[in-house]
Amino acid sequence: MPFKLLEAVFVWSSLGFFQKHLLYFCKPWVPPPQPAVLVLLFWLPTLFPQVYCRLRPLSVPDQECCVKVINTTTVQVHPPDGYRIFRNGEYKEVQYSFKEVFNIGGTQKHVFDVVAKPLVDDLIHGKNGLLFTYGVTGSGKTYTMTGSPGDGGLLPRCLDMIFNSIGSLQAKRYVFKLDDKNGVEVQCDVDALLERQKREVFQTPKTPSSKRQIDPEIADMINVQNNCKAEEVDEDNVYSVFVSYIEIYNNYIYDLLDEGPFDPIKPKWSSCGTPVRSADFILPQSKILREDQNHNMYVAGCTEVEVKSTEEAFEVFWRGQKKRRIANTQLNRESSRSHSVFLIKLAQAPLDASGDNVLQDRELITFSQLSLVDLAGSERTNRTKAEGNRLREAGNINQSLMTLRTCIEALRENQTYGTNKMVPYRDSKLTHLFKNYFDGEGKVRMIVCVNPKAEDYDESLQVLRFAELTQEVEVARPAEKPVCGLIPGRRFKNQRSITEVLLQNFPPMSSCELLDIHDDQTLPRLIEVLEKRHRIRQMLSEEFSKNGMLQELDSSIVSKENYAQVKMAERDKFIAAQKTEIERLEKKAKTLEYKIEILEKTTTIYEEEKRNLQQELESKSQKLQRQVSDKRRLEARLQGMVTETTMKWEKECNAPPVRIRHRRSRSAGERWVDHKPPSNVQTETVMQPHVPHSITVAAANEKALAKCDKYMLTHQELASDGEIETKLIKGDVYKTRGGGQAVQFTEIETLKQESPTGRKRRSSPSSRSPAEEGTESEWTDVETRCSVAVEMKAGSHLGPGYQHHAQPKRRKP
């Protein structure tokens, strides 16, 4: 027995020396310490969003039903009694097909196994997933997602499967550290330990302890006892789970894990419409969406909690669930007034060659996400009787669901007809947050919850129609999977006992039992074996000391090789990115060439139009020049006429006065301006025109016209028989807007003198005497005199102004 103890002490005393070097000495199971980075591309086949249909039980057993399950993939909707749509004498029945239909008796476990389990398996293998429930209000969406006491829904079952799969492979807290740009990095053990100590000193409720008592309210929900695990979990990786919980309320994003106190049912507002600021209530701050360097959308500033168990994760969810906005409506006692999104993020990174530490290369970190969305139900306000805030909430809910439908229809139209119609993701926070999934960043699955009662016939018809349409949208994209290049199984393989390795290298021990007191062979053999082992130990020590420099050199060479491989991988990735960029630029160049061609054609059309317009402009310019020339000639002509008329009037005004014989006028008794030009010839007739109370003037003036309201012009001309004919042209005097006076002629009285002997009419104007021609030329014809308007401005010293409206008669040559 003492010799066996001596052997054990000898072996374990050598352990400290050999432990460091034996890991590199045993070549068959020691990989390089620093791995090369390889990125493999796996092309996924063309995928379609998988849509499932689930029917909830009727609340009343004898209630009328409008939805019937035909088989495991088809449902039939028929109008209820009294609401039948007749077509050719028969009412219309519509059938809708889905990936699978869960009948009224379907269990939560069956729904999870078919719908959610593959998404969780993809999450653990580094792929993204989106699962959302859709339907009218009161159709069982929240029940499907959350469950009830004793029968957990999809969310607790997903958490249970995740932690059952990675429970023993999880990293310590704060080894994975999230940044504020939707990224993750690996901290060394020292930094993680300091972070844990810091959090323990300043303990916050954001990270609940998994050791404290579970809330009895949720204990039955998470006790699923399913023990479901993912297949082929990489045991050479370490994992960490982060959860966050948000809601989209009135198209604003709020963090349900925020620690500020909040009333989810009735926010407190003052009478002025402003939030009440008190110590018990702080208005929550809405969050904004941002895009990370990989073009994925995320909620900036959202609380993300690292959890280590199903109980801890569901407790975080339940804390946010209590803050979710719900309200009582005519159709649902606890109607969700917002879309809730529970995000499960899984970070994983490989271990190093020794299987003890996590590699801190960010390119080797896989960061996947599973989004569980409980959409608020669409509703009609005439049925819910919503008013005030409830009405506004219903409008925003229906608007976001309509935007989701518009995006799906636009994607389907682009893929069906090859169009490039813009998909309006930004019209709603819901579609903007998950636009990457529809662009091919992960699997999309939807559960359409239907209440088969007859009152929901119209709403259920629209929901089923949209859900069936969603299945026709394709989403496909190559997924990148980082491969570290290390030998699999190193986590447990490197944990083999070093004692076994040492014992295999030493000679076997002989028997140490002394059966006889006179035995003189056992002890010498034992001493010989121990001396041999001691010599082997010394040889190994000398060999290790001699090869120390070689090992360091070998490590340096291996490190350089790994560094070169990493650089080559980075260069290959850079070349691939450059090729992609070149392809993009080539496509852009082709597009620009096409645009240039169109612009050249457009330029040719515009140049032709420009030439036509220039020709038209030149022709119009020439026409305008001709009109200007004609206008100038007309102005010159009119100027000559004005000069001639002015000279004629001056000649009339400068003629000597003639004694006038008066005759009584028919217009006696009014205030008149009697205008008698000096060129008139005094007749020797007994009857002479005479107006009492008149102002007689030789030329019209402003002063005389201002005092009278009647005007009379005495005009003389030769009649056809050669006698003098006197015309009294009468008119009314009006004040003008400019402060002067104007005359409007109203009637003409004619006084004619005839000779009793008569006078022969001249047969030709050529026989006139020069005296007669002179006399006739001094007279003004009646058309010219009667077409004169007299207007004078107040304060004018230039006398009356004359404007001729009729063309003067010209004598024929």
XYZ file of C-alpha atoms in Angstrom, residues 125-755:
631
model
C -28.684 27.017 -36.312
C -28.199 30.731 -36.981
C -31.264 31.607 -39.103
C -33.897 34.279 -38.551
C -37.596 33.650 -38.222
C -40.863 35.588 -37.986
C -44.101 34.206 -36.592
C -47.197 36.314 -36.201
C -50.837 35.677 -35.430
C -53.437 37.468 -37.537
C -57.207 37.714 -37.347
C -60.198 39.720 -36.244
C -60.650 40.820 -32.651
C -61.622 37.992 -30.287
C -60.402 35.197 -32.592
C -57.833 33.739 -30.163
C -54.542 35.334 -31.311
C -53.221 36.174 -27.845
C -54.284 32.767 -26.548
C -52.375 31.046 -29.352
C -49.263 33.103 -28.673
C -49.275 33.212 -24.837
C -51.566 30.396 -23.734
C -53.415 30.005 -20.477
C -52.537 28.573 -17.022
C -51.795 24.899 -17.437
C -51.609 25.120 -21.232
C -48.790 27.352 -22.430
C -48.857 28.883 -25.892
C -46.233 29.183 -28.599
C -44.054 31.707 -26.763
C -43.331 29.729 -23.565
C -42.872 26.563 -25.608
C -40.324 28.287 -27.836
C -38.387 29.463 -24.782
C -38.501 26.008 -23.247
C -37.152 24.374 -26.418
C -34.321 26.926 -26.668
C -33.055 26.393 -23.126
C -33.537 22.620 -23.307
C -31.242 22.628 -26.349
C -28.486 24.968 -25.107
C -28.842 24.707 -21.326
C -25.412 23.200 -20.636
C -23.732 25.080 -23.495
C -24.525 28.606 -22.348
C -21.791 31.152 -21.773
C -21.475 33.006 -18.518
C -23.305 36.268 -18.166
C -21.859 39.254 -20.007
C -19.436 37.181 -22.101
C -21.571 38.344 -25.023
C -22.118 42.103 -24.964
C -24.642 43.861 -27.159
C -23.874 47.263 -28.606
C -26.340 50.006 -29.508
C -26.094 49.276 -33.246
C -27.726 45.834 -33.326
C -24.364 44.098 -33.035
C -22.659 41.807 -30.507
C -19.094 41.257 -29.381
C -17.313 38.749 -27.131
C -15.645 39.931 -23.936
C -12.756 38.158 -22.302
C -13.331 36.334 -19.001
C -11.829 39.182 -16.974
C -14.104 41.833 -18.509
C -17.127 39.578 -18.095
C -16.232 38.989 -14.435
C -15.877 42.729 -13.802
C -19.226 43.310 -15.490
C -20.905 40.697 -13.294
C -19.422 42.199 -10.148
C -20.536 45.646 -11.224
C -24.091 44.432 -11.833
C -24.160 42.641 -8.487
C -23.188 45.856 -6.701
C -25.749 47.931 -8.598
C -28.440 45.310 -8.910
C -31.277 46.411 -11.201
C -34.560 44.643 -11.821
C -33.839 44.474 -15.562
C -32.032 41.161 -15.086
C -34.195 39.001 -12.857
C -32.523 36.264 -10.896
C -33.376 32.751 -11.998
C -33.054 31.508 -8.390
C -35.890 33.527 -6.875
C -39.453 32.293 -6.538
C -41.469 32.153 -9.745
C -44.677 34.159 -9.905
C -47.551 31.684 -9.329
C -49.530 33.514 -12.012
C -47.162 32.298 -14.726
C -45.796 29.095 -13.174
C -48.396 26.909 -14.915
C -47.820 28.533 -18.315
C -44.111 27.708 -18.486
C -44.410 24.232 -16.983
C -44.965 22.610 -20.363
C -43.043 19.373 -19.517
C -42.391 18.746 -23.162
C -38.593 18.432 -23.013
C -38.367 19.348 -26.668
C -34.856 19.883 -28.043
C -33.321 20.982 -31.315
C -31.421 18.475 -33.391
C -27.677 18.584 -34.104
C -26.790 21.433 -31.748
C -23.161 22.463 -32.181
C -21.552 21.523 -28.867
C -18.358 23.404 -29.716
C -20.175 26.742 -29.501
C -21.298 28.774 -26.516
C -24.684 30.489 -26.519
C -26.430 33.444 -24.908
C -30.075 34.449 -25.167
C -31.299 38.057 -25.141
C -34.971 39.055 -25.086
C -36.785 42.340 -25.636
C -40.464 43.252 -25.728
C -42.017 46.187 -27.621
C -45.457 47.291 -28.723
C -46.634 49.371 -31.686
C -49.408 51.639 -30.432
C -50.983 54.274 -32.713
C -48.032 53.747 -35.080
C -45.513 54.564 -32.316
C -43.039 52.064 -30.850
C -42.818 51.749 -27.054
C -40.483 49.641 -24.901
C -42.553 47.438 -22.578
C -39.470 46.591 -20.493
C -38.815 50.217 -19.642
C -38.743 50.691 -15.895
C -40.838 53.879 -15.819
C -44.307 53.483 -14.229
C -47.047 53.309 -16.793
C -50.791 52.716 -16.870
C -51.481 50.452 -19.870
C -55.237 50.974 -19.907
C -55.786 54.668 -19.315
C -52.842 57.070 -19.574
C -53.195 60.113 -17.337
C -53.717 63.439 -19.121
C -54.642 66.833 -17.766
C -57.643 68.903 -18.876
C -55.355 70.902 -21.178
C -54.360 67.802 -23.125
C -50.872 67.550 -21.615
C -49.454 64.550 -19.695
C -49.640 64.674 -15.941
C -46.136 65.000 -14.509
C -45.983 63.368 -11.143
C -43.696 61.074 -9.258
C -45.921 58.074 -10.051
C -46.365 58.559 -13.793
C -43.977 59.481 -16.585
C -45.129 59.538 -20.186
C -43.232 56.762 -22.021
C -40.843 57.838 -24.732
C -41.428 56.342 -28.155
C -38.546 54.585 -29.899
C -37.288 54.982 -33.445
C -36.305 52.453 -36.089
C -32.775 52.347 -37.435
C -30.889 50.311 -40.004
C -27.653 48.542 -39.076
C -24.625 47.953 -41.276
C -26.185 44.766 -42.662
C -29.359 46.694 -43.650
C -31.428 45.016 -40.934
C -34.009 47.070 -39.084
C -33.900 47.331 -35.286
C -35.439 49.445 -32.505
C -32.836 51.883 -31.213
C -32.568 52.244 -27.436
C -34.715 49.198 -26.688
C -34.077 47.271 -23.458
C -32.465 43.873 -24.150
C -32.143 41.463 -21.207
C -29.803 38.465 -21.094
C -31.647 35.451 -19.693
C -30.406 32.013 -18.664
C -33.585 29.949 -18.211
C -37.142 29.581 -19.415
C -38.502 30.908 -16.138
C -36.325 33.992 -16.253
C -37.200 34.753 -19.883
C -40.946 34.306 -19.367
C -40.836 36.456 -16.249
C -39.341 39.260 -18.339
C -42.107 38.741 -20.907
C -44.821 38.789 -18.275
C -43.468 42.009 -16.782
C -43.870 43.667 -20.177
C -47.210 41.975 -20.823
C -48.705 43.774 -17.823
C -47.862 47.087 -19.487
C -49.423 46.229 -22.820
C -52.437 48.346 -23.748
C -55.754 46.508 -23.562
C -59.337 47.742 -23.358
C -62.887 46.485 -23.075
C -64.996 46.628 -26.246
C -68.385 45.287 -27.273
C -66.718 42.290 -28.956
C -63.838 41.496 -26.596
C -63.498 42.054 -22.865
C -59.680 42.263 -23.107
C -59.054 43.562 -26.603
C -55.422 44.268 -27.539
C -55.056 47.889 -28.623
C -51.512 47.490 -29.965
C -49.276 45.091 -31.885
C -46.844 43.335 -29.527
C -43.447 42.009 -30.666
C -41.375 39.676 -28.464
C -37.823 39.402 -29.839
C -35.575 36.450 -28.976
C -31.970 36.975 -30.046
C -29.445 34.130 -29.865
C -25.704 34.869 -29.970
C -23.266 32.001 -30.486
C -19.512 31.820 -30.980
C -17.075 28.878 -31.270
C -14.589 27.773 -28.643
C -10.874 27.874 -29.274
C -8.684 24.837 -29.900
C -8.445 23.989 -26.208
C -12.225 24.061 -25.796
C -11.955 26.376 -22.790
C -12.220 29.954 -24.109
C -14.491 31.702 -26.591
C -12.961 33.054 -29.781
C -13.327 36.839 -29.826
C -13.353 37.263 -33.597
C -16.562 39.150 -34.471
C -16.731 37.483 -37.862
C -17.225 34.110 -36.178
C -20.182 35.293 -34.097
C -23.593 34.144 -35.321
C -26.458 36.391 -34.298
C -29.942 35.098 -35.101
C -33.378 36.370 -34.153
C -36.877 34.977 -33.709
C -39.723 37.512 -33.707
C -43.048 36.485 -32.147
C -45.731 39.002 -33.111
C -49.233 39.193 -31.679
C -51.109 41.502 -34.027
C -54.056 43.487 -32.765
C -57.318 42.360 -34.292
C -59.023 44.218 -37.109
C -62.454 45.497 -36.134
C -65.415 47.479 -37.385
C -66.378 50.446 -35.270
C -70.089 49.998 -35.926
C -69.838 46.675 -34.101
C -67.393 47.589 -31.332
C -69.146 50.932 -30.632
C -65.733 52.515 -30.149
C -65.517 56.196 -29.224
C -62.773 58.664 -28.383
C -59.413 56.969 -27.800
C -60.811 53.546 -28.659
C -61.926 54.868 -32.040
C -58.516 56.361 -32.721
C -56.812 53.102 -31.713
C -59.074 51.090 -33.998
C -58.290 53.419 -36.905
C -54.531 53.027 -36.419
C -54.831 49.244 -36.051
C -56.835 48.909 -39.255
C -54.465 51.295 -41.073
C -51.349 49.279 -40.145
C -53.023 46.015 -41.161
C -54.067 47.622 -44.439
C -50.452 48.695 -45.036
C -49.327 45.109 -44.394
C -51.823 43.911 -46.958
C -50.708 46.564 -49.461
C -47.065 45.485 -49.078
C -47.960 41.833 -49.618
C -49.982 42.697 -52.722
C -47.161 44.852 -54.115
C -44.637 42.035 -53.608
C -46.946 39.565 -55.265
C -47.567 41.905 -58.203
C -43.833 42.504 -58.700
C -43.095 38.769 -58.676
C -46.073 37.776 -60.809
C -45.881 40.410 -63.533
C -42.187 41.351 -63.336
C -42.914 44.942 -62.407
C -40.791 47.155 -60.170
C -43.541 48.694 -58.079
C -42.354 50.320 -54.875
C -43.381 48.407 -51.737
C -44.613 50.964 -49.160
C -42.840 49.521 -46.096
C -42.340 52.951 -44.527
C -46.058 53.713 -44.386
C -46.318 51.765 -41.132
C -43.912 50.976 -38.298
C -45.065 47.339 -38.395
C -44.077 46.707 -42.018
C -40.955 48.867 -41.747
C -39.666 46.809 -38.807
C -40.066 43.462 -40.596
C -39.285 44.455 -44.173
C -36.075 42.368 -44.107
C -38.076 39.184 -43.619
C -40.115 39.845 -46.741
C -36.879 40.638 -48.583
C -35.613 37.139 -47.761
C -33.746 37.452 -44.437
C -35.559 34.530 -42.804
C -38.603 32.316 -42.726
C -42.032 33.872 -42.336
C -44.959 31.968 -40.870
C -48.423 33.233 -40.087
C -51.261 31.717 -38.096
C -54.662 33.006 -39.126
C -57.015 32.772 -36.152
C -60.685 32.548 -37.092
C -63.776 32.749 -34.937
C -66.346 30.653 -36.860
C -69.394 32.405 -35.420
C -71.842 33.886 -37.917
C -71.491 37.474 -36.626
C -67.840 37.585 -37.824
C -68.652 36.424 -41.360
C -67.615 39.623 -43.196
C -64.389 40.109 -41.216
C -63.415 36.436 -41.450
C -63.945 36.474 -45.208
C -61.501 39.366 -45.650
C -58.927 37.813 -43.294
C -58.967 34.443 -45.043
C -58.732 36.069 -48.455
C -55.659 38.063 -47.453
C -54.038 35.077 -45.741
C -54.401 32.904 -48.830
C -52.922 35.696 -50.955
C -49.880 35.910 -48.649
C -48.855 32.344 -49.537
C -48.091 33.407 -53.119
C -45.230 35.768 -52.188
C -41.709 34.412 -52.694
C -38.854 35.152 -50.297
C -35.383 33.769 -51.037
C -31.830 34.869 -50.384
C -28.495 33.102 -49.783
C -27.692 32.730 -46.098
C -24.134 33.213 -44.856
C -22.861 30.720 -42.329
C -19.424 31.276 -40.773
C -17.288 28.187 -40.356
C -14.300 28.375 -38.032
C -12.319 25.435 -39.448
C -11.604 23.793 -36.069
C -11.963 20.084 -35.394
C -15.450 19.223 -34.079
C -15.867 17.746 -30.607
C -13.082 19.719 -28.981
C -15.188 20.825 -26.014
C -15.357 17.335 -24.510
C -12.432 15.728 -26.264
C -9.940 18.124 -24.681
C -11.346 17.369 -21.273
C -9.821 13.870 -21.230
C -7.797 13.121 -18.196
C -4.167 14.075 -18.584
C -3.360 11.410 -16.021
C -4.368 8.717 -18.506
C -2.030 10.142 -21.119
C 0.881 10.268 -18.689
C 0.299 6.748 -17.491
C 0.232 5.464 -21.072
C 3.720 6.923 -21.707
C 5.292 5.358 -18.587
C 6.319 1.668 -18.217
C 3.786 -0.513 -16.404
C 4.227 -0.956 -12.708
C 5.126 -4.367 -11.358
C 3.408 -5.984 -8.439
C 4.124 -4.199 -5.147
C 2.792 -6.834 -2.745
C 5.280 -8.439 -0.287
C 4.113 -12.029 0.265
C 7.153 -13.197 2.193
C 9.343 -11.499 4.677
C 12.366 -12.949 2.989
C 11.315 -11.677 -0.493
C 14.326 -9.878 -1.894
C 13.150 -9.503 -5.512
C 9.975 -7.374 -5.366
C 11.597 -4.305 -3.905
C 14.552 -4.311 -6.343
C 12.136 -4.718 -9.300
C 10.028 -1.850 -7.990
C 13.087 0.317 -7.497
C 14.230 -0.537 -11.011
C 10.850 0.424 -12.503
C 10.737 3.662 -10.558
C 14.277 4.526 -11.576
C 13.338 3.784 -15.189
C 10.315 6.043 -14.902
C 12.471 8.695 -13.304
C 14.918 8.509 -16.206
C 12.023 8.778 -18.677
C 10.764 11.788 -16.780
C 14.172 13.433 -16.946
C 14.450 12.654 -20.655
C 11.039 14.176 -21.257
C 12.024 17.212 -19.221
C 15.211 17.616 -21.209
C 13.338 17.066 -24.479
C 10.759 19.678 -23.599
C 13.443 22.125 -22.530
C 15.346 21.549 -25.762
C 12.249 21.848 -27.895
C 10.914 24.914 -26.070
C 12.279 27.248 -28.724
C 11.005 24.962 -31.470
C 7.554 24.933 -29.954
C 7.492 28.694 -29.734
C 8.698 28.891 -33.322
C 6.091 26.350 -34.359
C 3.408 28.324 -32.556
C 4.597 31.469 -34.278
C 4.499 29.741 -37.664
C 1.051 28.342 -36.983
C -0.149 31.778 -35.893
C 1.267 33.333 -39.033
C -0.330 30.654 -41.167
C -3.644 31.229 -39.473
C -3.219 34.975 -39.867
C -2.425 34.487 -43.547
C -5.494 32.279 -43.937
C -7.620 34.886 -42.200
C -6.231 37.581 -44.471
C -6.798 35.378 -47.504
C -10.363 34.780 -46.396
C -10.806 38.520 -45.878
C -9.288 39.158 -49.292
C -11.569 36.562 -50.882
C -14.510 38.178 -49.159
C -13.318 41.577 -50.335
C -12.949 40.254 -53.888
C -16.425 38.766 -53.733
C -17.752 42.096 -52.482
C -15.882 43.867 -55.281
C -17.369 41.468 -57.832
C -20.792 42.141 -56.435
C -20.101 45.856 -56.604
C -18.858 45.495 -60.183
C -22.032 43.632 -61.140
C -24.082 46.308 -59.473
C -22.170 49.040 -61.285
C -22.543 47.187 -64.584
C -26.277 46.985 -64.058
C -26.272 50.641 -63.114
C -24.218 51.455 -66.237
C -26.717 49.595 -68.415
C -29.540 51.459 -66.749
C -27.756 54.765 -67.298
C -27.077 53.875 -70.935
C -30.749 53.165 -71.396
C -31.600 56.468 -69.713
C -29.049 58.264 -71.924
C -30.624 56.744 -75.011
C -34.042 57.908 -73.868
C -32.636 61.366 -73.114
C -31.021 61.539 -76.569
C -34.336 60.697 -78.200
C -36.046 63.235 -76.006
C -33.375 65.811 -76.903
C -33.929 65.159 -80.636
C -37.655 65.687 -80.175
C -37.053 68.871 -78.203
C -34.580 70.205 -80.801
C -37.086 69.596 -83.589
C -39.739 71.344 -81.535
C -37.272 74.160 -80.849
C -36.627 74.642 -84.587
C -40.354 74.724 -85.270
C -40.858 77.249 -82.493
C -37.986 79.383 -83.812
C -39.506 79.392 -87.295
C -42.886 80.285 -85.838
C -41.232 83.012 -83.777
C -39.490 84.448 -86.819
C -42.740 84.503 -88.820
C -44.563 86.182 -85.948
C -41.720 88.682 -85.553
C -41.984 89.585 -89.223
C -45.722 89.893 -88.914
C -45.286 92.093 -85.855
C -42.809 94.306 -87.686
C -45.292 94.734 -90.520
C -47.998 95.642 -88.026
C -45.659 98.177 -86.384
C -44.912 99.711 -89.777
C -48.612 99.894 -90.582
C -49.245 101.461 -87.195
C -46.577 104.091 -87.775
C -48.028 104.941 -91.167
C -51.495 105.168 -89.625
C -50.159 107.393 -86.848
C -48.517 109.651 -89.415
C -51.721 109.774 -91.355
C -53.768 110.560 -88.257
C -51.232 113.195 -87.249
C -51.711 114.841 -90.616
C -55.449 114.751 -90.184
C -55.131 116.255 -86.709
C -52.904 119.022 -88.025
C -55.314 119.757 -90.850
C -58.294 119.832 -88.472
C -56.413 122.023 -86.018
C -55.617 124.519 -88.741
C -59.246 124.526 -89.831
C -60.449 125.175 -86.289
C -57.916 127.927 -85.780
C -59.077 129.551 -88.988
C -62.684 129.363 -87.825
C -61.839 130.799 -84.396
C -59.912 133.742 -85.916
C -62.748 134.796 -88.337
C -64.340 138.319 -87.744
C -67.640 138.454 -85.793
C -70.884 138.819 -87.733
C -73.950 140.580 -86.566
C -76.518 138.078 -85.520
C -80.208 138.274 -85.895
C -82.026 136.302 -83.258
C -84.923 133.940 -83.603
C -86.721 132.167 -80.829
C -85.769 128.566 -80.175
C -88.043 125.738 -79.215
C -85.816 125.045 -76.200
C -86.263 128.355 -74.395
C -86.392 128.399 -70.628
C -83.245 126.264 -69.901
C -79.600 127.173 -69.197
C -77.746 126.688 -72.449
C -74.315 127.114 -73.953
C -74.907 128.621 -77.375
C -71.899 127.714 -79.491
C -71.784 129.823 -82.661
C -68.556 129.450 -84.588
C -67.294 132.715 -86.136
C -67.192 131.098 -89.565
C -70.988 130.954 -89.770
C -72.606 133.235 -92.355
C -75.165 135.711 -91.063
C -78.453 135.153 -92.846
C -80.961 137.925 -93.389
C -83.921 135.741 -92.547
C -86.690 136.939 -90.292
C -86.620 133.730 -88.233
C -83.396 133.522 -86.249
C -82.485 130.923 -83.553
C -82.522 132.462 -80.105
C -82.214 130.756 -76.688
C -82.927 132.883 -73.604
C -80.751 132.512 -70.481
C -77.865 131.213 -72.603
C -74.168 131.842 -72.688
C -73.040 132.545 -76.239
C -69.511 131.474 -77.045
C -67.451 131.310 -80.228
C -65.548 128.283 -78.932
C -66.519 125.784 -76.238
C -64.768 126.407 -72.925
C -64.700 124.852 -69.491
C -66.139 127.820 -67.665
C -69.261 128.053 -69.819
C -69.904 124.294 -69.763
C -69.589 124.182 -65.964
C -72.473 126.666 -65.585
C -74.940 125.014 -67.969
C -76.554 121.657 -68.427
C -77.447 122.028 -72.143
C -75.317 122.597 -75.199
C -76.245 123.801 -78.707
C -73.962 124.049 -81.758
C -75.050 126.169 -84.710
C -73.829 124.540 -87.909
C -74.232 125.768 -91.489
C -73.817 123.873 -94.737
C -74.911 124.047 -98.365
C -78.010 122.134 -99.291
C -78.361 120.195 -102.521
C -80.088 123.154 -104.180
C -77.258 125.524 -103.240
C -79.087 127.281 -100.410
C -77.674 127.712 -96.889
C -79.033 125.190 -94.392
C -78.643 125.932 -90.664
C -78.637 123.002 -88.202
C -78.946 123.408 -84.453
C -77.173 120.379 -82.896
C -78.271 120.036 -79.265
C -76.883 117.898 -76.431
C -76.640 117.353 -72.670
C -73.642 118.387 -70.546
C -72.222 115.764 -68.119
C -69.473 115.899 -65.589
C -66.683 113.458 -66.249
C -64.712 111.324 -63.794
C -61.581 113.411 -64.432
C -63.273 116.586 -63.200
C -64.191 118.000 -66.655
C -67.328 118.134 -68.760
C -68.539 116.042 -71.675
C -71.348 116.696 -74.196
C -73.669 113.980 -75.514
C -75.615 115.099 -78.615
C -79.281 114.182 -78.531
C -81.143 115.924 -81.420
C -80.793 118.236 -84.474
C -83.092 121.071 -85.550
C -82.816 122.255 -89.157
C -83.500 125.828 -90.471
C -83.544 126.050 -94.264
C -83.862 129.111 -96.504
C -85.307 128.668 -99.995
C -85.487 131.200 -102.888
